Amino acid sequence: MRPVIKPALSRLWREKQTLQFGTVRRHARLIEGVDRRLSGFLELVDGSRDGPALVAAGQKLGLSAEYCQAVLDSLGGSELLDDAQALRDVLELYPPARRDLLGPDVSSLSLVHPAPGEAATVLHGRVRARVEVRGAGRIGAAVGAALAAGGIGEVAVLDRGRVAARDCAPGGLPPGDIGRLRSTAARELVHRATGAPVGERYRRPPTAPPPPTLVVLAPRDGSAAYTGAAVDAQELMRAGIPHLYTGVLEHLGVVGPLVVPGASACGSCATLARRDEDEAWPRLLAQLIDEGPGRARLPACDGAVAASVAGLAALHVQLYLDGVLPPSVDGWCELSAADGMVRRLRLRSHPDCGCLWQSVTPGRAGTMA
Ligand SMILES: [Zn+2]
């Protein structure tokens, strides 16, 4: 281990000999009695030396070995240290251009996962992950780009047809892509988010991809907000693949539920819960799914809401892959274009669904009504 005082933390003098690391009050740490020699020693904890070399360097400043070790132990115990070597090793797994882009993300991980080396372990998990985004509209394309930029090893955005004006959004597909194949445009967007030079062509992997670690269901018409794609959901439940519903329906952006098959409430539970509240819901839902005349002629999708939903969806995916349960598990988040509020609603597993008492139940888990 090569200890480094987390570079993401500001260093502020509260008074002459009291040094504060970090600005956010809840996480800030203080070191008192910092004289010139200790200040010099703290400057040396920059990830370029291992522990014994740091102690030796501290001795050259006139500090005792015991004192240097005690300072290092105290820094570690206060969650101020990370392992620079472990971070360098995991970043080596990415192409050089992508390493620099990931710098702020790694700094953030180092704060969220505070033990030395923990951020590197989490990033290792992201490198190994393969996320599939189904739908390349305003939400799906931007989710794909955000996940790729966050260090997910492989992100595939799947869709058919050609890019329409209503698919374009900042952070997603640009207006210059109108008329191009959605799948190609989305693939290039994701590729660019990883720092690939403009104009460099994406090369398809020579072998068939393994099953995804997680799937994001982001159909362009926002229907994930009320059904998810029913067929997709059944397939994913059977395969035991975690999946996240996301979309914008009328004025509401929706992120969730994130379904962990067999362990959390599923999309069918949400449909059954709505049926309990509104007995006409199955009839309404059938008309929505049929793409019949009941559907909105021009779906609403506020651009700022779409960007926020895409960011929130990507964050929830990252949290899940990083080993943290996001609030979209056993619930969902709604973002309203009417008031800008984000609300979290709870989703319980429905007794008629049975997705929890029998984790893999073909033909049952995805039943819509
Ligand atoms: Zn269920």
PDB file of N, CA, C and O and ligand atoms in Angstrom, residues 266 269 353 355, ligand 1:
ATOM      1  N   CYS A 266     -40.977  -6.529  -7.975  1.00  0.00           N
ATOM      2  CA  CYS A 266     -40.707  -6.445  -9.414  1.00  0.00           C
ATOM      3  C   CYS A 266     -41.720  -5.518 -10.111  1.00  0.00           C
ATOM      4  O   CYS A 266     -42.625  -4.966  -9.492  1.00  0.00           O
ATOM      5  N   CYS A 269     -45.232  -6.537  -9.569  1.00  0.00           N
ATOM      6  CA  CYS A 269     -45.745  -6.105  -8.261  1.00  0.00           C
ATOM      7  C   CYS A 269     -46.303  -4.689  -8.376  1.00  0.00           C
ATOM      8  O   CYS A 269     -47.362  -4.377  -7.818  1.00  0.00           O
ATOM      9  N   CYS A 353     -48.244 -11.719  -6.842  1.00  0.00           N
ATOM     10  CA  CYS A 353     -47.163 -11.824  -7.842  1.00  0.00           C
ATOM     11  C   CYS A 353     -46.306 -13.067  -7.588  1.00  0.00           C
ATOM     12  O   CYS A 353     -46.057 -13.848  -8.486  1.00  0.00           O
ATOM     13  N   CYS A 355     -43.200 -13.202  -6.914  1.00  0.00           N
ATOM     14  CA  CYS A 355     -41.824 -13.145  -7.426  1.00  0.00           C
ATOM     15  C   CYS A 355     -40.798 -13.375  -6.327  1.00  0.00           C
ATOM     16  O   CYS A 355     -39.664 -13.734  -6.607  1.00  0.00           O
TER      17      CYS A 355
HETATM   18 ZN    ZN B   1     -43.357  -9.222  -8.266  1.00  0.00          ZN
END
